[in-house]
Amino acid sequence: MRFLSLTKRATLKAASLLLVAAFATPAFAADAPMKIAVLDMAGALFNSERAKAVDAEIEQQTAEDQAKLRSIQEQATAINEKLQQDAAVLSDEEKRKAQTELQDLSVQYQAVGERVQALLQQRREQFQQQHAQALIQAIQAVIEEGQYDMVIRAEAALHFNTALDITARVTEKLNQQP
């Protein structure tokens, strides 16, 4: 009998302590407000000096293709203008020929554009993979310095005060790394 009453008392005491702890925790949390930050990880990484150097490299690599795209666009514009200006005097055969040229130019433009986009995407993914660890280290340093309790990805936030944004600080830390 005595054993049972000790067990009951211990159980009641443990339950009481759990209730006190459960109700006391929000009171302690209210005394120290959470420090929250918002971060655009891609923005921090791709605005870094390293990313700008890679972008300049890509610009050089795709300069020829970019020039070709501008040339194709200019040719298409000239054909379109000629069609509009001379529509009344052009024969049906000349109009069909101009339309065929426009379609060919469109196909060329799309092929060159896709090649440039594929290269750009490939280089961005490589850059992201190569610098992921540096980004994480920069984020951790900013979190520790700012003593943040929570960091939310900017893409997940519907709205936030720009004062909470630590993206620029993370970019700065990335730029400081060797």
Coordinates of N, CA, C and O in Angstrom, one line a residue:
M1 N 0.8 -1.2 0.0 CA 0.0 0.0 0.0 C 0.9 1.3 0.0 O 0.6 2.2 -0.7
R2 N 1.9 1.2 0.8 CA 2.7 2.4 0.9 C 3.5 2.6 -0.4 O 3.7 3.7 -0.8
F3 N 3.9 1.5 -1.1 CA 4.6 1.6 -2.4 C 3.7 2.3 -3.4 O 4.1 3.2 -4.1
L4 N 2.4 2.0 -3.4 CA 1.5 2.6 -4.3 C 1.3 4.1 -4.1 O 1.3 4.8 -5.0
S5 N 1.3 4.5 -2.9 CA 1.1 5.9 -2.6 C 2.3 6.7 -2.9 O 2.2 7.8 -3.4
L6 N 3.5 6.1 -2.8 CA 4.8 6.8 -3.2 C 4.8 6.9 -4.7 O 5.2 8.0 -5.2
T7 N 4.3 5.9 -5.4 CA 4.3 6.0 -6.9 C 3.3 7.0 -7.4 O 3.6 7.8 -8.3
K8 N 2.2 7.1 -6.7 CA 1.2 8.1 -7.1 C 1.7 9.5 -6.8 O 1.5 10.4 -7.6
R9 N 2.3 9.7 -5.7 CA 2.9 11.0 -5.3 C 4.0 11.4 -6.3 O 4.0 12.5 -6.8
A10 N 4.8 10.5 -6.7 CA 5.9 10.8 -7.7 C 5.3 11.1 -9.0 O 5.7 12.0 -9.7
T11 N 4.2 10.4 -9.4 CA 3.6 10.6 -10.7 C 2.9 12.0 -10.7 O 3.0 12.8 -11.6
L12 N 2.2 12.3 -9.6 CA 1.6 13.6 -9.5 C 2.6 14.8 -9.5 O 2.4 15.8 -10.1
K13 N 3.7 14.5 -8.8 CA 4.8 15.5 -8.7 C 5.4 15.8 -10.1 O 5.6 16.9 -10.5
A14 N 5.6 14.7 -10.8 CA 6.2 14.8 -12.2 C 5.2 15.5 -13.1 O 5.6 16.4 -13.9
A15 N 3.9 15.2 -13.0 CA 2.9 15.8 -13.8 C 2.8 17.3 -13.5 O 2.7 18.1 -14.4
S16 N 2.9 17.6 -12.2 CA 2.9 19.0 -11.8 C 4.1 19.8 -12.4 O 3.9 20.9 -12.9
L17 N 5.2 19.2 -12.3 CA 6.4 19.8 -12.8 C 6.3 20.0 -14.4 O 6.7 21.1 -14.9
L18 N 5.8 19.1 -15.1 CA 5.6 19.2 -16.5 C 4.6 20.3 -16.8 O 4.9 21.1 -17.8
L19 N 3.5 20.4 -16.1 CA 2.6 21.5 -16.3 C 3.2 22.9 -16.1 O 3.0 23.8 -16.8
V20 N 3.9 23.0 -15.0 CA 4.6 24.2 -14.6 C 5.6 24.6 -15.7 O 5.6 25.7 -16.2
A21 N 6.4 23.6 -16.2 CA 7.3 23.9 -17.3 C 6.6 24.3 -18.6 O 7.1 25.2 -19.3
A22 N 5.5 23.6 -18.8 CA 4.8 23.9 -20.1 C 4.3 25.3 -20.1 O 4.3 26.0 -21.1
F23 N 3.7 25.8 -18.9 CA 3.2 27.1 -18.9 C 4.2 28.2 -18.7 O 4.0 29.3 -19.0
A24 N 5.4 27.8 -18.1 CA 6.4 28.8 -17.8 C 7.2 29.1 -19.1 O 7.7 30.2 -19.2
T25 N 7.4 28.1 -20.0 CA 8.2 28.3 -21.2 C 7.8 29.5 -22.0 O 8.6 30.3 -22.4
P26 N 6.5 29.7 -22.3 CA 6.1 30.9 -23.1 C 6.4 32.2 -22.4 O 6.7 33.2 -23.0
A27 N 6.4 32.2 -21.0 CA 6.7 33.4 -20.3 C 8.1 33.8 -20.5 O 8.5 34.9 -20.6
F28 N 9.0 32.8 -20.4 CA 10.4 33.0 -20.6 C 10.7 33.5 -22.1 O 11.4 34.4 -22.3
A29 N 10.0 32.9 -23.0 CA 10.2 33.3 -24.4 C 9.7 34.7 -24.7 O 10.2 35.4 -25.5
A30 N 8.7 35.1 -23.9 CA 8.1 36.5 -24.1 C 9.1 37.5 -23.6 O 9.1 38.6 -24.1
D31 N 9.9 37.1 -22.6 CA 10.9 38.1 -22.1 C 12.0 38.3 -23.1 O 12.6 39.4 -23.1
A32 N 12.4 37.4 -23.9 CA 13.4 37.5 -24.9 C 12.9 37.3 -26.3 O 12.6 36.2 -26.7
P33 N 12.5 38.4 -27.0 CA 11.9 38.2 -28.3 C 12.9 37.6 -29.3 O 14.1 37.7 -29.2
M34 N 12.3 36.8 -30.2 CA 13.1 36.1 -31.2 C 13.7 37.1 -32.2 O 13.1 38.0 -32.6
K35 N 14.9 36.8 -32.5 CA 15.6 37.7 -33.5 C 15.5 36.9 -34.9 O 16.1 35.9 -35.0
I36 N 14.8 37.5 -35.8 CA 14.5 36.8 -37.1 C 15.1 37.6 -38.2 O 15.2 38.8 -38.2
A37 N 15.6 36.9 -39.2 CA 16.2 37.5 -40.4 C 15.6 36.8 -41.6 O 15.1 35.7 -41.6
V38 N 15.8 37.5 -42.7 CA 15.3 37.0 -44.0 C 16.5 37.0 -45.0 O 17.3 37.9 -45.0
L39 N 16.6 35.9 -45.8 CA 17.8 35.8 -46.7 C 17.4 35.3 -48.0 O 16.6 34.3 -48.2
D40 N 17.8 36.0 -49.0 CA 17.7 35.5 -50.4 C 19.1 34.8 -50.8 O 20.0 35.5 -51.1
M41 N 19.1 33.5 -50.7 CA 20.4 32.8 -50.8 C 20.9 33.0 -52.2 O 22.1 33.2 -52.4
A42 N 20.1 32.8 -53.2 CA 20.6 33.0 -54.6 C 21.0 34.4 -54.8 O 22.1 34.6 -55.5
G43 N 20.3 35.4 -54.3 CA 20.7 36.7 -54.5 C 22.1 37.0 -53.8 O 22.9 37.7 -54.4
A44 N 22.3 36.5 -52.6 CA 23.5 36.7 -51.9 C 24.7 36.0 -52.8 O 25.7 36.7 -52.9
L45 N 24.5 34.9 -53.3 CA 25.5 34.2 -54.0 C 25.8 34.9 -55.4 O 26.9 35.1 -55.7
F46 N 24.8 35.2 -56.1 CA 25.0 35.7 -57.5 C 25.2 37.2 -57.5 O 25.5 37.7 -58.6
N47 N 25.2 37.9 -56.4 CA 25.6 39.3 -56.4 C 27.0 39.4 -55.9 O 27.5 40.5 -55.7
S48 N 27.7 38.3 -55.6 CA 29.0 38.3 -55.1 C 30.0 38.7 -56.2 O 29.7 38.6 -57.4
E49 N 31.2 39.1 -55.8 CA 32.3 39.4 -56.7 C 32.6 38.2 -57.6 O 32.9 38.4 -58.8
R50 N 32.6 37.0 -57.0 CA 33.0 35.8 -57.7 C 32.0 35.6 -58.8 O 32.3 35.2 -59.9
A51 N 30.7 35.8 -58.5 CA 29.6 35.6 -59.5 C 29.8 36.6 -60.6 O 29.6 36.3 -61.8
K52 N 30.1 37.8 -60.3 CA 30.3 38.9 -61.3 C 31.4 38.5 -62.2 O 31.4 38.8 -63.4
A53 N 32.5 37.9 -61.7 CA 33.6 37.5 -62.5 C 33.2 36.4 -63.5 O 33.6 36.4 -64.7
V54 N 32.4 35.5 -63.0 CA 31.9 34.4 -63.8 C 31.0 34.9 -64.9 O 31.1 34.5 -66.1
D55 N 30.2 35.9 -64.5 CA 29.3 36.5 -65.5 C 30.1 37.2 -66.6 O 29.7 37.1 -67.8
A56 N 31.1 37.9 -66.3 CA 32.0 38.5 -67.3 C 32.6 37.5 -68.2 O 32.7 37.7 -69.4
E57 N 33.0 36.4 -67.6 CA 33.6 35.3 -68.4 C 32.6 34.7 -69.4 O 32.9 34.5 -70.5
I58 N 31.4 34.5 -68.9 CA 30.3 34.0 -69.8 C 30.0 35.0 -70.9 O 29.8 34.6 -72.0
E59 N 30.0 36.3 -70.6 CA 29.8 37.3 -71.6 C 30.8 37.2 -72.7 O 30.5 37.3 -73.9
Q60 N 32.1 37.0 -72.3 CA 33.1 36.8 -73.3 C 32.9 35.6 -74.1 O 33.1 35.6 -75.4
Q61 N 32.5 34.5 -73.5 CA 32.3 33.2 -74.2 C 31.2 33.3 -75.1 O 31.1 32.6 -76.1
T62 N 30.2 34.1 -74.8 CA 28.9 34.1 -75.6 C 28.9 35.4 -76.5 O 27.8 35.6 -77.1
A63 N 29.9 36.1 -76.6 CA 29.9 37.4 -77.3 C 29.6 37.2 -78.8 O 28.8 37.9 -79.4
E64 N 30.1 36.1 -79.4 CA 29.9 35.8 -80.8 C 28.4 35.4 -81.0 O 27.8 35.9 -81.9
D65 N 27.9 34.6 -80.1 CA 26.5 34.2 -80.2 C 25.6 35.4 -80.0 O 24.5 35.5 -80.6
Q66 N 25.9 36.3 -79.0 CA 25.1 37.5 -78.8 C 25.1 38.4 -80.0 O 24.0 38.9 -80.4
A67 N 26.2 38.5 -80.7 CA 26.3 39.3 -81.9 C 25.4 38.7 -83.0 O 24.8 39.4 -83.7
K68 N 25.5 37.3 -83.1 CA 24.7 36.6 -84.1 C 23.2 36.9 -83.8 O 22.4 37.1 -84.7
L69 N 22.8 36.8 -82.5 CA 21.4 37.1 -82.2 C 21.0 38.5 -82.6 O 19.9 38.6 -83.1
R70 N 21.8 39.5 -82.3 CA 21.5 40.8 -82.7 C 21.4 40.9 -84.2 O 20.4 41.6 -84.7
S71 N 22.3 40.3 -85.0 CA 22.2 40.3 -86.4 C 20.9 39.7 -86.9 O 20.3 40.2 -87.8
I72 N 20.6 38.5 -86.4 CA 19.3 37.8 -86.8 C 18.1 38.7 -86.5 O 17.2 38.9 -87.4
Q73 N 18.1 39.4 -85.4 CA 17.0 40.3 -85.0 C 16.9 41.5 -86.0 O 15.8 41.8 -86.4
E74 N 18.1 42.0 -86.3 CA 18.1 43.1 -87.3 C 17.6 42.7 -88.6 O 16.8 43.5 -89.3
Q75 N 18.0 41.5 -89.1 CA 17.5 41.0 -90.4 C 16.0 40.8 -90.4 O 15.3 41.2 -91.3
A76 N 15.5 40.3 -89.3 CA 14.1 40.0 -89.2 C 13.3 41.3 -89.2 O 12.3 41.5 -89.8
T77 N 13.8 42.3 -88.5 CA 13.2 43.6 -88.4 C 13.2 44.3 -89.8 O 12.2 44.8 -90.2
A78 N 14.3 44.2 -90.5 CA 14.3 44.8 -91.9 C 13.3 44.1 -92.8 O 12.6 44.8 -93.6
I79 N 13.2 42.8 -92.7 CA 12.3 42.1 -93.6 C 10.8 42.5 -93.2 O 10.0 42.7 -94.1
N80 N 10.6 42.5 -91.9 CA 9.2 43.0 -91.5 C 8.9 44.4 -91.9 O 7.7 44.6 -92.4
E81 N 9.8 45.3 -91.8 CA 9.6 46.7 -92.3 C 9.3 46.7 -93.8 O 8.4 47.4 -94.2
K82 N 10.1 45.9 -94.5 CA 9.9 45.9 -96.0 C 8.5 45.3 -96.3 O 7.9 45.8 -97.2
L83 N 8.1 44.3 -95.6 CA 6.8 43.7 -95.8 C 5.7 44.7 -95.6 O 4.7 44.8 -96.3
Q84 N 5.8 45.5 -94.5 CA 4.8 46.5 -94.1 C 4.8 47.7 -95.1 O 3.7 48.1 -95.5
Q85 N 6.0 48.1 -95.5 CA 6.1 49.3 -96.4 C 5.6 49.0 -97.8 O 5.0 49.7 -98.5
D86 N 6.1 47.8 -98.3 CA 5.9 47.4 -99.7 C 4.8 46.4 -99.9 O 4.7 45.8 -100.9
A87 N 3.9 46.2 -98.9 CA 2.9 45.2 -99.0 C 2.0 45.3 -100.2 O 1.6 44.4 -100.9
A88 N 1.7 46.6 -100.6 CA 0.8 46.8 -101.7 C 1.5 46.4 -103.1 O 0.8 46.0 -104.0
V89 N 2.8 46.6 -103.2 CA 3.5 46.3 -104.4 C 4.2 45.0 -104.6 O 4.6 44.6 -105.6
L90 N 4.3 44.3 -103.4 CA 4.9 42.9 -103.5 C 4.0 41.9 -104.0 O 2.8 41.9 -103.7
S91 N 4.6 41.0 -104.8 CA 3.8 39.9 -105.4 C 3.6 38.9 -104.2 O 4.3 38.9 -103.2
D92 N 2.6 37.9 -104.5 CA 2.4 36.9 -103.5 C 3.6 36.0 -103.3 O 3.9 35.6 -102.2
E93 N 4.3 35.8 -104.4 CA 5.6 35.0 -104.3 C 6.6 35.7 -103.4 O 7.3 35.1 -102.6
E94 N 6.8 37.0 -103.6 CA 7.7 37.8 -102.8 C 7.3 37.8 -101.3 O 8.2 37.7 -100.4
K95 N 6.0 37.9 -101.1 CA 5.6 37.8 -99.7 C 5.8 36.5 -99.0 O 6.3 36.4 -97.9
R96 N 5.6 35.4 -99.8 CA 5.8 34.0 -99.3 C 7.3 33.9 -99.0 O 7.7 33.3 -98.0
K97 N 8.2 34.4 -99.9 CA 9.6 34.3 -99.7 C 10.0 35.0 -98.5 O 10.9 34.5 -97.7
A98 N 9.5 36.2 -98.3 CA 9.8 37.0 -97.1 C 9.4 36.3 -95.8 O 10.1 36.2 -94.8
Q99 N 8.2 35.7 -95.8 CA 7.7 34.9 -94.7 C 8.6 33.7 -94.4 O 8.9 33.4 -93.2
T100 N 9.0 33.0 -95.4 CA 9.9 31.9 -95.3 C 11.2 32.3 -94.7 O 11.8 31.6 -93.8
E101 N 11.8 33.4 -95.1 CA 13.0 34.0 -94.5 C 12.8 34.3 -93.1 O 13.7 34.0 -92.2
L102 N 11.7 34.9 -92.7 CA 11.4 35.2 -91.3 C 11.3 34.0 -90.5 O 11.8 33.9 -89.4
Q103 N 10.7 32.9 -91.0 CA 10.6 31.6 -90.3 C 12.0 31.0 -90.1 O 12.3 30.6 -89.0
D104 N 12.8 31.1 -91.1 CA 14.2 30.6 -91.0 C 15.0 31.4 -90.0 O 15.7 30.8 -89.2
L105 N 14.8 32.7 -90.0 CA 15.5 33.5 -89.0 C 15.0 33.2 -87.6 O 15.8 33.2 -86.7
S106 N 13.8 33.0 -87.5 CA 13.2 32.6 -86.2 C 13.8 31.3 -85.7 O 14.1 31.2 -84.5
V107 N 13.9 30.3 -86.5 CA 14.5 29.0 -86.1 C 16.0 29.2 -85.7 O 16.4 28.7 -84.7
Q108 N 16.7 30.0 -86.5 CA 18.1 30.3 -86.2 C 18.2 31.0 -84.8 O 19.1 30.7 -84.0
Y109 N 17.4 32.0 -84.6 CA 17.4 32.8 -83.4 C 17.1 31.9 -82.2 O 17.8 32.0 -81.2
Q110 N 16.2 31.0 -82.4 CA 15.8 30.1 -81.3 C 17.0 29.2 -81.0 O 17.3 28.9 -79.8
A111 N 17.6 28.6 -82.0 CA 18.7 27.7 -81.8 C 19.9 28.3 -81.1 O 20.4 27.8 -80.1
V112 N 20.2 29.5 -81.5 CA 21.4 30.2 -80.9 C 21.0 30.7 -79.5 O 21.8 30.5 -78.6
G113 N 19.8 31.1 -79.3 CA 19.3 31.5 -78.0 C 19.3 30.4 -77.0 O 19.7 30.5 -75.9
E114 N 18.9 29.2 -77.5 CA 18.9 28.0 -76.6 C 20.3 27.6 -76.2 O 20.6 27.2 -75.1
R115 N 21.2 27.7 -77.2 CA 22.6 27.4 -76.9 C 23.2 28.3 -75.8 O 23.8 27.9 -74.9
V116 N 22.9 29.6 -75.9 CA 23.4 30.6 -75.0 C 22.7 30.3 -73.6 O 23.4 30.3 -72.6
Q117 N 21.4 30.0 -73.6 CA 20.8 29.8 -72.3 C 21.3 28.5 -71.6 O 21.4 28.4 -70.4
A118 N 21.6 27.5 -72.5 CA 22.1 26.2 -71.9 C 23.4 26.4 -71.3 O 23.7 25.9 -70.2
L119 N 24.3 27.2 -71.9 CA 25.6 27.5 -71.4 C 25.5 28.3 -70.1 O 26.1 27.9 -69.1
L120 N 24.6 29.3 -70.1 CA 24.4 30.1 -68.9 C 23.9 29.3 -67.8 O 24.4 29.4 -66.6
Q121 N 22.9 28.4 -68.0 CA 22.4 27.5 -67.0 C 23.4 26.6 -66.4 O 23.5 26.4 -65.2
Q122 N 24.2 26.0 -67.3 CA 25.2 25.1 -66.9 C 26.3 25.8 -66.0 O 26.6 25.2 -65.0
R123 N 26.7 26.9 -66.4 CA 27.7 27.7 -65.7 C 27.2 28.1 -64.3 O 27.9 28.1 -63.3
R124 N 25.9 28.5 -64.3 CA 25.3 28.9 -63.0 C 25.2 27.8 -62.0 O 25.5 27.9 -60.8
E125 N 24.8 26.6 -62.5 CA 24.7 25.4 -61.7 C 26.1 25.0 -61.2 O 26.3 24.7 -60.0
Q126 N 27.1 25.1 -62.1 CA 28.5 24.8 -61.6 C 28.9 25.7 -60.5 O 29.5 25.3 -59.5
F127 N 28.7 27.0 -60.8 CA 29.1 28.0 -59.8 C 28.4 27.8 -58.5 O 29.0 27.9 -57.4
Q128 N 27.1 27.5 -58.5 CA 26.3 27.2 -57.3 C 26.9 26.0 -56.5 O 27.1 26.1 -55.3
Q129 N 27.2 25.0 -57.2 CA 27.8 23.8 -56.6 C 29.2 24.1 -56.0 O 29.5 23.6 -54.9
Q130 N 30.0 24.8 -56.8 CA 31.4 25.1 -56.3 C 31.4 26.0 -55.1 O 32.3 25.9 -54.3
H131 N 30.4 26.9 -55.0 CA 30.5 27.9 -53.9 C 29.4 27.6 -52.9 O 29.2 28.5 -52.0
A132 N 28.8 26.5 -52.9 CA 27.7 26.2 -51.9 C 28.3 26.2 -50.4 O 27.7 26.8 -49.5
Q133 N 29.5 25.6 -50.3 CA 30.1 25.6 -48.9 C 30.5 27.0 -48.5 O 30.3 27.3 -47.3
A134 N 31.0 27.8 -49.4 CA 31.4 29.2 -49.0 C 30.1 30.0 -48.6 O 30.2 30.8 -47.7
L135 N 29.0 29.7 -49.3 CA 27.8 30.4 -49.0 C 27.3 30.0 -47.6 O 26.9 30.9 -46.8
I136 N 27.4 28.7 -47.3 CA 26.9 28.2 -46.0 C 27.8 28.9 -44.9 O 27.3 29.3 -43.9
Q137 N 29.1 28.9 -45.1 CA 30.0 29.5 -44.1 C 29.7 31.0 -43.9 O 29.7 31.5 -42.8
A138 N 29.4 31.7 -45.0 CA 29.1 33.1 -44.9 C 27.7 33.3 -44.1 O 27.6 34.2 -43.3
I139 N 26.8 32.5 -44.4 CA 25.5 32.5 -43.7 C 25.7 32.3 -42.2 O 25.2 33.0 -41.4
Q140 N 26.4 31.2 -41.9 CA 26.7 30.9 -40.5 C 27.4 32.0 -39.8 O 27.0 32.4 -38.6
A141 N 28.3 32.7 -40.4 CA 29.1 33.8 -39.8 C 28.1 35.0 -39.5 O 28.2 35.5 -38.4
V142 N 27.3 35.3 -40.5 CA 26.3 36.4 -40.3 C 25.3 36.0 -39.2 O 25.0 36.9 -38.3
I143 N 24.9 34.8 -39.1 CA 23.9 34.4 -38.1 C 24.6 34.5 -36.7 O 23.9 35.0 -35.8
E144 N 25.8 34.0 -36.6 CA 26.5 34.1 -35.3 C 26.7 35.5 -34.9 O 26.5 35.9 -33.8
E145 N 27.2 36.4 -35.8 CA 27.4 37.8 -35.5 C 26.2 38.5 -35.1 O 26.2 39.3 -34.2
G146 N 25.1 38.2 -35.8 CA 23.8 38.9 -35.5 C 23.0 38.2 -34.4 O 22.0 38.7 -34.0
Q147 N 23.5 37.0 -34.0 CA 22.8 36.2 -33.0 C 21.3 36.0 -33.3 O 20.4 36.3 -32.5
Y148 N 21.1 35.6 -34.6 CA 19.7 35.4 -35.0 C 19.2 34.0 -34.5 O 19.9 33.0 -34.5
D149 N 17.9 34.0 -34.1 CA 17.3 32.8 -33.7 C 16.7 32.0 -34.8 O 16.6 30.8 -34.8
M150 N 16.3 32.7 -35.9 CA 15.7 32.1 -37.0 C 16.0 32.9 -38.3 O 16.0 34.1 -38.3
V151 N 16.3 32.2 -39.4 CA 16.5 32.8 -40.7 C 15.5 32.1 -41.7 O 15.5 30.9 -41.8
I152 N 14.8 33.0 -42.3 CA 13.7 32.5 -43.3 C 14.2 32.8 -44.7 O 14.7 33.9 -44.9
R153 N 14.0 31.9 -45.6 CA 14.3 32.2 -47.0 C 13.3 33.2 -47.5 O 12.1 33.1 -47.3
A154 N 13.9 34.2 -48.2 CA 13.0 35.3 -48.7 C 11.9 34.8 -49.6 O 10.8 35.3 -49.7
E155 N 12.2 33.7 -50.4 CA 11.2 33.1 -51.3 C 10.0 32.6 -50.5 O 8.9 32.5 -51.0
A156 N 10.2 32.2 -49.2 CA 9.1 31.7 -48.4 C 8.2 32.7 -47.7 O 7.2 32.5 -47.2
A157 N 8.8 34.0 -47.7 CA 8.1 35.0 -46.9 C 7.2 35.8 -47.9 O 7.6 36.2 -48.9
L158 N 5.9 35.9 -47.5 CA 5.0 36.7 -48.3 C 5.3 38.2 -48.2 O 5.2 38.9 -49.2
H159 N 5.7 38.6 -47.1 CA 6.0 40.0 -46.8 C 7.0 40.1 -45.7 O 6.9 39.3 -44.7
F160 N 8.0 41.0 -45.8 CA 8.9 41.2 -44.7 C 9.4 42.6 -44.7 O 9.5 43.2 -45.8
N161 N 9.8 43.2 -43.6 CA 10.4 44.5 -43.5 C 11.8 44.3 -44.0 O 12.5 43.4 -43.6
T162 N 12.3 45.2 -44.8 CA 13.6 45.1 -45.4 C 14.7 45.2 -44.4 O 15.8 44.8 -44.6
A163 N 14.4 45.7 -43.2 CA 15.4 45.7 -42.1 C 15.8 44.3 -41.7 O 16.8 44.2 -41.1
L164 N 14.9 43.4 -41.9 CA 15.2 42.0 -41.6 C 16.1 41.3 -42.6 O 16.6 40.2 -42.3
D165 N 16.3 41.9 -43.7 CA 17.0 41.2 -44.8 C 18.5 41.2 -44.6 O 19.1 42.3 -44.4
I166 N 19.1 40.1 -44.5 CA 20.6 39.9 -44.3 C 21.3 39.5 -45.6 O 22.5 39.2 -45.5
T167 N 20.7 39.6 -46.7 CA 21.3 39.2 -48.0 C 22.6 39.9 -48.3 O 23.6 39.3 -48.6
A168 N 22.5 41.2 -48.1 CA 23.7 42.0 -48.4 C 24.9 41.7 -47.5 O 26.0 41.7 -47.9
R169 N 24.6 41.4 -46.2 CA 25.6 41.1 -45.3 C 26.3 39.7 -45.6 O 27.5 39.6 -45.5
V170 N 25.4 38.8 -46.1 CA 26.0 37.5 -46.5 C 26.8 37.7 -47.8 O 27.9 37.1 -47.8
T171 N 26.4 38.5 -48.7 CA 27.2 38.7 -49.9 C 28.5 39.4 -49.5 O 29.6 39.0 -50.0
E172 N 28.5 40.3 -48.6 CA 29.7 40.9 -48.1 C 30.7 39.9 -47.5 O 31.9 39.9 -47.7
K173 N 30.1 39.0 -46.7 CA 31.0 37.9 -46.1 C 31.6 37.0 -47.2 O 32.7 36.6 -47.1
L174 N 30.8 36.7 -48.2 CA 31.3 35.9 -49.3 C 32.4 36.6 -50.0 O 33.4 36.0 -50.4
N175 N 32.3 37.9 -50.2 CA 33.4 38.7 -50.8 C 34.6 38.8 -50.0 O 35.7 39.0 -50.6
Q176 N 34.5 38.6 -48.7 CA 35.7 38.7 -47.8 C 36.4 37.4 -47.8 O 37.6 37.3 -47.4
Q177 N 35.8 36.3 -48.2 CA 36.4 35.0 -48.2 C 37.5 34.9 -49.3 O 37.3 35.5 -50.4
P178 N 38.6 34.2 -49.0 CA 39.6 34.0 -50.1 C 39.2 33.2 -51.3 O 38.3 32.4 -51.2

